[in-house]
Amino acid sequence: MTAPETAEGWYVLHDIRRVDQGRWSALNPDRRQEIAEATAAWLARVAQPGAGAGSSAAYRMLGHKGDLLFLHLRRTLDELQTLEAGFDATPLAAYCDRPTSFVSVVELSLYGASEDVRRNPMSQPWLVRRLYPPVPDRRYVCFYPVNRRRAGEENWYALPFQTRRELLEAHGQTGRRYADRVTQMITGAIGLDDWEWGVTLWADDPLAFKKLVYEMRFDEISAKYAEFGPFYVGIRLAPPELARRLR
Amino acid sequence: MTAPETAEGWYVLHDIRRVDQGRWSALNPDRRQEIAEATAAWLARVAQPGAGAGSSAAYRMLGHKGDLLFLHLRRTLDELQTLEAGFDATPLAAYCDRPTSFVSVVELSLYGASEDVRRNPMSQPWLVRRLYPPVPDRRYVCFYPVNRRRAGEENWYALPFQTRRELLEAHGQTGRRYADRVTQMITGAIGLDDWEWGVTLWADDPLAFKKLVYEMRFDEISAKYAEFGPFYVGIRLAPPELARRLR
Amino acid sequence: MTAPETAEGWYVLHDIRRVDQGRWSALNPDRRQEIAEATAAWLARVAQPGAGAGSSAAYRMLGHKGDLLFLHLRRTLDELQTLEAGFDATPLAAYCDRPTSFVSVVELSLYGASEDVRRNPMSQPWLVRRLYPPVPDRRYVCFYPVNRRRAGEENWYALPFQTRRELLEAHGQTGRRYADRVTQMITGAIGLDDWEWGVTLWADDPLAFKKLVYEMRFDEISAKYAEFGPFYVGIRLAPPELARRLR
Amino acid sequence: MTAPETAEGWYVLHDIRRVDQGRWSALNPDRRQEIAEATAAWLARVAQPGAGAGSSAAYRMLGHKGDLLFLHLRRTLDELQTLEAGFDATPLAAYCDRPTSFVSVVELSLYGASEDVRRNPMSQPWLVRRLYPPVPDRRYVCFYPVNRRRAGEENWYALPFQTRRELLEAHGQTGRRYADRVTQMITGAIGLDDWEWGVTLWADDPLAFKKLVYEMRFDEISAKYAEFGPFYVGIRLAPPELARRLR
Amino acid sequence: MTAPETAEGWYVLHDIRRVDQGRWSALNPDRRQEIAEATAAWLARVAQPGAGAGSSAAYRMLGHKGDLLFLHLRRTLDELQTLEAGFDATPLAAYCDRPTSFVSVVELSLYGASEDVRRNPMSQPWLVRRLYPPVPDRRYVCFYPVNRRRAGEENWYALPFQTRRELLEAHGQTGRRYADRVTQMITGAIGLDDWEWGVTLWADDPLAFKKLVYEMRFDEISAKYAEFGPFYVGIRLAPPELARRLR
């Protein structure tokens, strides 16, 4: 079967850290304050590295799967590596472990694209905007990885090109009905991380995550061909809030 | 296939903590007493935050999967986040790890509901009562997450709307036969946590959990379409009992 | 499909603990001796709580899955909870972690029982004896949890009542051929723990475990409908042996 | 279906330990030397416990799955238990954790055996030699556990006796072609540990492991009915080498 | 079914280490500098052990799965063992754990080879070059393990020799289209480690990993017969960069 052509944009790192409460709360409040401010200063430094250079954001997570999610969008894998090393160099890192992470790159499948677009995707301003998005200004984030199933009759990679194109288009229509409520970023991780794709959603009302993902699960592409990984949900932290939250 | 409409109520956090016996028992008894009382005071503060604001409860768990289960029902995800941070700020948190948690929201499926109800669920007092329940005054709690199966012939999300409605109704009848012995709360976690739903049961006799769940397993909806996660069982702890149990 | 009626007896806790060799062997021999004796004294206290109140036993386990298995049979879930808290209060607990546990209740399925028995199981002395057994006086124990399969054609919960009854009876016959060599206790954990049943076997020759479980695996009920969890094997420790083993 | 008769020999413990480099290298060299020599002395003591009593051997492992594999062959489960406790009593144990282990017993299936052999296997000297082998004098060891599959059409335990016998015989022929290069020991773990069998191979050239296991994977019995666990590979350590390797 | 003949070259160790930030950053900068330089000196020593003796390289990894990947190609398994012990003897090892590793040997399947080649593979210079490759001078590395599926209709080991040969040839053609952008090394791990093969890719643009692996996933051999393990991605570190990165 034929692979679709794809266009790629930002490299993306979802970097999740968990604070060791035992060692953290053993620090005296002044030291905690100092570390909280240093971490916030680091976040402020990396959040807006300049025009065309990407952006970073922090979220406080719900549940036991982690405390902080740092989301980095950059031009190169090397910059992502520098950013994770940068966090490791903050004094907070010594009180954190790192339960998970996800390395991927913004991806658009060109299943239905015209020959013009497929030849030179970067000549299309609308496409470039989708490949190099900013972190949107929305309060809640939801992230989960997905695979396409390869099992007996339900094998995405054995479907004809045209069938895959139609299933994706129908799926896209469900997504578009939520366009005003949910901002969506699809990243590809084949050859980079353990799952094939990552889905990052942003909304101002977290119920929109549930409504959208539930409705999509009835799309044939999800019902028959999707394998879902863990779901991570967080609330945006501007640098001063990060400092407040930590100390 | 068509997704059902749903109505949502409280956001719910099942927050499980495990005490590190090695470090805890190394404390002197006075310090343990002090911490136990501070934790009980925190629980007393959050248990009844006021009319219409939700409620919280604590349970001591059986087995190795955790020591304490804190159950929080609130209006918003942000309040749940504040509550988990609130526990982290108690002195007990420094002696605990957090083996698991579950983030979800009370959900009612409107498969069989009239158009009136579907249009404005909040106009129905009986529905509002089920979406915003109190933590019932029963001694034992049982919690487990579930998925609906998507595998070959056994694919819930590929069933017709009407079939799903009928399977759910038959399932509901099994539950209703236990209504006097078991209080039940269904929460949706699609887009919020790793499993699709959470089932929280309360009873005054823990044998009722076994009888109900066993009987339900023979319902077609469970036999063919359910995937079960781990089961957690606990015994209610009012704040003074929490203090006694800890020290 | 119809669920069978069941009768229940003792609540049972399989409580597995593992000693941290690094911290344990750093203690001086006198302190180890002191702790070993305190633990043995605790075991002696809980082993025979009185007529009709249940019993407890300890086993030293083989392999890396744990060091000590405490087996508690009691009237209520609350007593089991008190027993695990009781071990946590011994000085040994501070040197242990707890890799696993199993919470269940002795169960007899009444598939083939007469109406008389089903109506009032507790009127049958033979049934009461099987629901409230003592820990038998045999040197070796074997414990493993099992599920009944629910997958495509191999779905226990979709079989007719009569078929399930016949498969169980054939299985019981295999067990009865080993009755003199192996004592068997079936406990139900649906609604209480992650697996549906627990099987606890006792023998004076551990080869009998292998012979029995191997032969049973060819029974249709196991070959087609059983999912097996981990297997735990141990050697009985009376309190003085527990003290000797630890120090 | 009928279970085959089996004959059993040595009880076998594969005991894997991993050294905590952080704590180990913090010791001063004299203390490391002292511990290394004590461990080597312990190994020398248990390696050859006397005629007919079994044997023990140590291997340094490759990769992250462990550092040392101790292999013990003895008459009883109790002796294995004493040996693992014996290692725990060496000063090295305080610097080790124990990532895995395997408890099993040397097993021969008597599928094709004559009635004479089945009635009294121990009257056959060739059989006794295979049930009570020494640890062979070969440099490399390979260990892996296996299950026979029970899934839909591919259910070993639902095959006729005669089919199982033929599949095993064909498999044995592949093994015999490697007889001069690879020594093989099959141990049964049903009722004793999490996998059904263990395969222990010894060779003077580790490439023989790869060649043999690869070729066998195309045997119908492996292709259709085998589930493989993790593979462990090690290099023999006589006591003086163990001391050298550790310090 | 018939196993293909294979030719083997270097033994290969993928050795992944993770630095404990808490303990590492508690060191004073001078001590960190000293350790960083000692580790770089060790890497410089082992990187080029001499003509025909193999080579070693280090990579800094992306994400939480590890910090450093050491890749060692050597003549024997014993040399790999000496190399992992060599790292354990550096002062850095005391601050690292070891989340994973992979033990394998460069392998070429001789499915389509002439009788001449199969009889004496080492007489073919082109084959010897592929069995004993150097670590290529490319900036990015990608490593992942794979199995061939054995499940119902999708059973690689039950396919005819000729079908396997054709599927592999088609797969090889996809790979060859990327030959200028991606250097590829296939290693066999059957009988040596938990997965059957390892794939190591090198490129100067990490997007080439994604493009190649994605395209290959639509090859019938991957779509139907491949099971993929985790993916690891890293950036090359010459010894001076390793020192810089660590301190």
PDB file of N, CA and C in Angstrom, chain A residues 1 5 21 30 35 37 42 58 72 74 79 84 89-90 128 130 137 160 162-163 171 179 187 205 218 222 229 239:
ATOM      1  N   MET A   1       0.838  -1.203   0.000  1.00  0.00           N
ATOM      2  CA  MET A   1       0.000   0.000   0.000  1.00  0.00           C
ATOM      3  C   MET A   1       0.877   1.258   0.000  1.00  0.00           C
ATOM      4  N   GLU A   5       1.961  11.279   1.341  1.00  0.00           N
ATOM      5  CA  GLU A   5       2.992  12.283   1.592  1.00  0.00           C
ATOM      6  C   GLU A   5       2.609  13.088   2.829  1.00  0.00           C
ATOM      7  N   GLN A  21       7.661  15.049  46.734  1.00  0.00           N
ATOM      8  CA  GLN A  21       7.151  15.838  47.866  1.00  0.00           C
ATOM      9  C   GLN A  21       8.012  15.684  49.114  1.00  0.00           C
ATOM     10  N   ASP A  30      12.349  29.539  52.327  1.00  0.00           N
ATOM     11  CA  ASP A  30      13.145  30.500  51.549  1.00  0.00           C
ATOM     12  C   ASP A  30      13.806  29.818  50.349  1.00  0.00           C
ATOM     13  N   ILE A  35      14.020  28.605  44.529  1.00  0.00           N
ATOM     14  CA  ILE A  35      13.977  27.643  43.424  1.00  0.00           C
ATOM     15  C   ILE A  35      12.757  27.919  42.539  1.00  0.00           C
ATOM     16  N   GLU A  37      11.302  30.696  41.983  1.00  0.00           N
ATOM     17  CA  GLU A  37      11.543  31.882  41.152  1.00  0.00           C
ATOM     18  C   GLU A  37      12.553  31.603  40.035  1.00  0.00           C
ATOM     19  N   TRP A  42      13.394  30.754  34.285  1.00  0.00           N
ATOM     20  CA  TRP A  42      13.778  29.897  33.150  1.00  0.00           C
ATOM     21  C   TRP A  42      12.612  29.779  32.167  1.00  0.00           C
ATOM     22  N   ALA A  58       3.972  26.030  30.034  1.00  0.00           N
ATOM     23  CA  ALA A  58       3.946  25.100  31.170  1.00  0.00           C
ATOM     24  C   ALA A  58       2.501  24.899  31.625  1.00  0.00           C
ATOM     25  N   HIS A  72       7.298  22.219  24.408  1.00  0.00           N
ATOM     26  CA  HIS A  72       8.267  23.020  23.643  1.00  0.00           C
ATOM     27  C   HIS A  72       8.059  22.790  22.149  1.00  0.00           C
ATOM     28  N   ARG A  74       9.866  23.805  18.559  1.00  0.00           N
ATOM     29  CA  ARG A  74      11.091  24.415  18.041  1.00  0.00           C
ATOM     30  C   ARG A  74      11.396  23.931  16.625  1.00  0.00           C
ATOM     31  N   GLU A  79      17.354  21.727  19.405  1.00  0.00           N
ATOM     32  CA  GLU A  79      16.840  22.739  20.332  1.00  0.00           C
ATOM     33  C   GLU A  79      16.004  22.093  21.438  1.00  0.00           C
ATOM     34  N   GLU A  84      15.472  20.381  27.236  1.00  0.00           N
ATOM     35  CA  GLU A  84      15.354  19.432  28.352  1.00  0.00           C
ATOM     36  C   GLU A  84      16.593  19.504  29.234  1.00  0.00           C
ATOM     37  N   ALA A  89      19.134  21.758  34.281  1.00  0.00           N
ATOM     38  CA  ALA A  89      20.092  22.658  34.918  1.00  0.00           C
ATOM     39  C   ALA A  89      19.429  23.615  35.908  1.00  0.00           C
ATOM     40  N   THR A  90      18.090  23.657  35.964  1.00  0.00           N
ATOM     41  CA  THR A  90      17.440  24.486  36.990  1.00  0.00           C
ATOM     42  C   THR A  90      17.560  23.759  38.334  1.00  0.00           C
ATOM     43  N   VAL A 128       1.613  26.458   6.010  1.00  0.00           N
ATOM     44  CA  VAL A 128       2.727  26.872   6.858  1.00  0.00           C
ATOM     45  C   VAL A 128       2.206  27.295   8.232  1.00  0.00           C
ATOM     46  N   ARG A 130      -0.346  26.127   9.747  1.00  0.00           N
ATOM     47  CA  ARG A 130      -0.732  24.938  10.525  1.00  0.00           C
ATOM     48  C   ARG A 130       0.491  24.115  10.950  1.00  0.00           C
ATOM     49  N   ASP A 137      -3.653  30.497  23.332  1.00  0.00           N
ATOM     50  CA  ASP A 137      -3.895  31.142  24.619  1.00  0.00           C
ATOM     51  C   ASP A 137      -5.127  30.548  25.294  1.00  0.00           C
ATOM     52  N   PRO A 160      -6.636   0.440   1.316  1.00  0.00           N
ATOM     53  CA  PRO A 160      -6.291   1.234   0.127  1.00  0.00           C
ATOM     54  C   PRO A 160      -6.173   2.717   0.481  1.00  0.00           C
ATOM     55  N   GLN A 162      -7.298   5.304  -0.939  1.00  0.00           N
ATOM     56  CA  GLN A 162      -8.546   6.048  -1.046  1.00  0.00           C
ATOM     57  C   GLN A 162      -9.428   5.849   0.199  1.00  0.00           C
ATOM     58  N   THR A 163      -9.475   4.639   0.711  1.00  0.00           N
ATOM     59  CA  THR A 163     -10.267   4.377   1.925  1.00  0.00           C
ATOM     60  C   THR A 163      -9.700   5.165   3.098  1.00  0.00           C
ATOM     61  N   HIS A 171     -13.342  11.970   9.747  1.00  0.00           N
ATOM     62  CA  HIS A 171     -12.821  12.265  11.079  1.00  0.00           C
ATOM     63  C   HIS A 171     -12.560  13.760  11.224  1.00  0.00           C
ATOM     64  N   ALA A 179     -14.211  23.259  16.160  1.00  0.00           N
ATOM     65  CA  ALA A 179     -13.076  24.150  15.885  1.00  0.00           C
ATOM     66  C   ALA A 179     -13.071  25.399  16.766  1.00  0.00           C
ATOM     67  N   THR A 187       0.825  15.634  15.867  1.00  0.00           N
ATOM     68  CA  THR A 187       2.267  15.482  15.659  1.00  0.00           C
ATOM     69  C   THR A 187       2.572  14.020  15.346  1.00  0.00           C
ATOM     70  N   ASP A 205     -12.731  25.263  28.127  1.00  0.00           N
ATOM     71  CA  ASP A 205     -13.616  24.469  28.984  1.00  0.00           C
ATOM     72  C   ASP A 205     -13.198  23.007  28.827  1.00  0.00           C
ATOM     73  N   PHE A 218     -16.701   7.318  17.949  1.00  0.00           N
ATOM     74  CA  PHE A 218     -17.677   6.628  17.121  1.00  0.00           C
ATOM     75  C   PHE A 218     -17.376   6.759  15.627  1.00  0.00           C
ATOM     76  N   SER A 222     -11.683   5.738  14.331  1.00  0.00           N
ATOM     77  CA  SER A 222     -11.329   5.485  15.730  1.00  0.00           C
ATOM     78  C   SER A 222     -11.893   4.150  16.202  1.00  0.00           C
ATOM     79  N   GLY A 229      -3.244   5.703  23.818  1.00  0.00           N
ATOM     80  CA  GLY A 229      -2.337   5.654  24.972  1.00  0.00           C
ATOM     81  C   GLY A 229      -2.961   6.396  26.138  1.00  0.00           C
ATOM     82  N   PRO A 239       4.578  32.062  33.878  1.00  0.00           N
ATOM     83  CA  PRO A 239       5.706  31.995  34.813  1.00  0.00           C
ATOM     84  C   PRO A 239       5.385  32.426  36.245  1.00  0.00           C
TER      85      PRO A 239
END
